[in-house]
Amino acid sequence: MGERNENGERSANLHVFSKAVIGGTIFPNKHIHKTTRVSRDHTTGNQTDHICITKKIRRTMEDVRTRRGAEIASDHHLDVAKMKLKLKKHWTFGETALQRFNTAFL
């Protein structure tokens, strides 16, 4: 994609220190799906916008792409992450689950 400048180095060091993962770089996509900013002459593309998550939930992220057709009034493209979330079932244990109503008082 290009070379990393000083701000990119700071951002990468911050993510390493906070144990975060940069979402757009871990998936093997074409460069056209990774380019988040296009120059005004429409020849140079850069990857400047990233989606960052913690390492704890990085397995839930399935894919990160840019949507070039989204109209956001900028020379940047919209980043979209596809995530798979698992919902846990809430189990109740103990007396509250087996409690019966006393119908003698009715």
CSV table of C-alpha atoms in Angstrom, one decimal:
chain,number,residue,atom,x,y,z
A,1,MET,CA,0.0,0.0,0.0
A,2,GLY,CA,2.7,2.5,0.9
A,3,GLU,CA,5.1,3.6,3.6
A,4,ARG,CA,4.3,4.3,7.2
A,5,ASN,CA,4.9,7.8,8.6
A,6,GLU,CA,5.6,8.9,12.1
A,7,ASN,CA,1.9,9.1,13.0
A,8,GLY,CA,1.4,5.5,11.7
A,9,GLU,CA,4.3,4.4,13.9
A,10,ARG,CA,2.7,6.0,16.9
A,11,SER,CA,-0.6,4.4,16.1
A,12,ALA,CA,1.0,0.9,15.7
A,13,ASN,CA,2.9,1.3,19.0
A,14,LEU,CA,-0.4,2.3,20.8
A,15,HIS,CA,-2.1,-0.8,19.5
A,16,VAL,CA,0.8,-3.1,20.5
A,17,PHE,CA,0.8,-1.5,24.0
A,18,SER,CA,-3.0,-1.8,24.5
A,19,LYS,CA,-3.1,-5.3,22.9
A,20,ALA,CA,-5.4,-4.3,20.1
A,21,VAL,CA,-5.6,-5.7,16.6
A,22,ILE,CA,-5.9,-3.5,13.5
A,23,GLY,CA,-8.8,-5.1,11.7
A,24,GLY,CA,-8.1,-4.2,8.1
A,25,THR,CA,-4.7,-5.7,7.9
A,26,ILE,CA,-5.4,-9.3,9.0
A,27,PHE,CA,-7.6,-10.3,6.1
A,28,PRO,CA,-6.3,-11.3,2.7
A,29,ASN,CA,-8.4,-8.9,0.4
A,30,LYS,CA,-7.5,-7.2,-2.8
A,31,HIS,CA,-5.9,-3.8,-2.6
A,32,ILE,CA,-9.1,-2.2,-4.0
A,33,HIS,CA,-11.0,-3.4,-0.9
A,34,LYS,CA,-8.3,-2.2,1.5
A,35,THR,CA,-7.9,1.4,0.1
A,36,THR,CA,-9.6,3.8,2.4
A,37,ARG,CA,-8.6,7.1,0.9
A,38,VAL,CA,-8.1,8.0,-2.8
A,39,SER,CA,-6.2,11.0,-4.0
A,40,ARG,CA,-7.9,13.8,-5.9
A,41,ASP,CA,-6.4,12.6,-9.2
A,42,HIS,CA,-7.8,9.1,-8.6
A,43,THR,CA,-4.5,7.3,-9.1
A,44,THR,CA,-3.1,6.9,-5.6
A,45,GLY,CA,-4.8,5.0,-2.8
A,46,ASN,CA,-3.8,4.9,0.8
A,47,GLN,CA,-4.9,2.8,3.8
A,48,THR,CA,-5.4,5.5,6.4
A,49,ASP,CA,-8.6,4.4,8.3
A,50,HIS,CA,-8.6,1.3,10.4
A,51,ILE,CA,-11.0,-0.6,12.6
A,52,CYS,CA,-9.3,-1.6,15.9
A,53,ILE,CA,-10.6,-4.2,18.4
A,54,THR,CA,-9.1,-6.0,21.4
A,55,LYS,CA,-7.3,-9.3,20.9
A,56,LYS,CA,-9.9,-10.9,23.2
A,57,ILE,CA,-12.7,-10.5,20.6
A,58,ARG,CA,-10.6,-10.6,17.4
A,59,ARG,CA,-12.0,-14.1,16.5
A,60,THR,CA,-15.5,-12.6,16.1
A,61,MET,CA,-14.4,-10.3,13.3
A,62,GLU,CA,-14.9,-12.1,10.0
A,63,ASP,CA,-14.0,-9.5,7.4
A,64,VAL,CA,-13.1,-5.8,6.9
A,65,ARG,CA,-13.7,-4.1,3.6
A,66,THR,CA,-14.2,-0.6,2.3
A,67,ARG,CA,-17.5,0.4,0.7
A,68,ARG,CA,-16.7,2.7,-2.2
A,69,GLY,CA,-20.2,3.5,-3.2
A,70,ALA,CA,-21.3,5.0,0.1
A,71,GLU,CA,-21.9,8.7,-0.2
A,72,ILE,CA,-20.2,10.3,2.9
A,73,ALA,CA,-19.1,13.7,1.3
A,74,SER,CA,-15.4,12.9,1.7
A,75,ASP,CA,-12.5,11.5,-0.2
A,76,HIS,CA,-12.4,8.6,2.3
A,77,HIS,CA,-14.3,5.4,1.8
A,78,LEU,CA,-16.5,3.8,4.4
A,79,ASP,CA,-15.0,0.9,6.4
A,80,VAL,CA,-17.3,-2.0,7.2
A,81,ALA,CA,-16.5,-4.9,9.5
A,82,LYS,CA,-18.4,-8.1,9.5
A,83,MET,CA,-18.6,-9.7,13.0
A,84,LYS,CA,-20.1,-12.9,14.3
A,85,LEU,CA,-21.5,-12.5,17.8
A,86,LYS,CA,-22.6,-15.4,20.0
A,87,LEU,CA,-25.4,-14.7,22.5
A,88,LYS,CA,-25.3,-16.6,25.7
A,89,LYS,CA,-28.4,-18.1,27.2
A,90,HIS,CA,-29.1,-16.9,30.8
A,91,TRP,CA,-29.6,-19.9,33.0
A,92,THR,CA,-31.2,-19.5,36.5
A,93,PHE,CA,-30.2,-21.9,39.2
A,94,GLY,CA,-31.5,-22.5,42.7
A,95,GLU,CA,-34.8,-22.0,44.4
A,96,THR,CA,-36.0,-19.2,42.0
A,97,ALA,CA,-36.3,-21.6,39.1
A,98,LEU,CA,-38.3,-24.2,41.0
A,99,GLN,CA,-40.5,-21.9,42.9
A,100,ARG,CA,-44.3,-22.8,42.7
A,101,PHE,CA,-47.2,-20.5,43.5
A,102,ASN,CA,-49.3,-21.3,46.5
A,103,THR,CA,-52.8,-21.6,45.2
A,104,ALA,CA,-54.3,-22.1,48.6
A,105,PHE,CA,-54.3,-18.4,49.2
A,106,LEU,CA,-56.3,-17.7,46.1
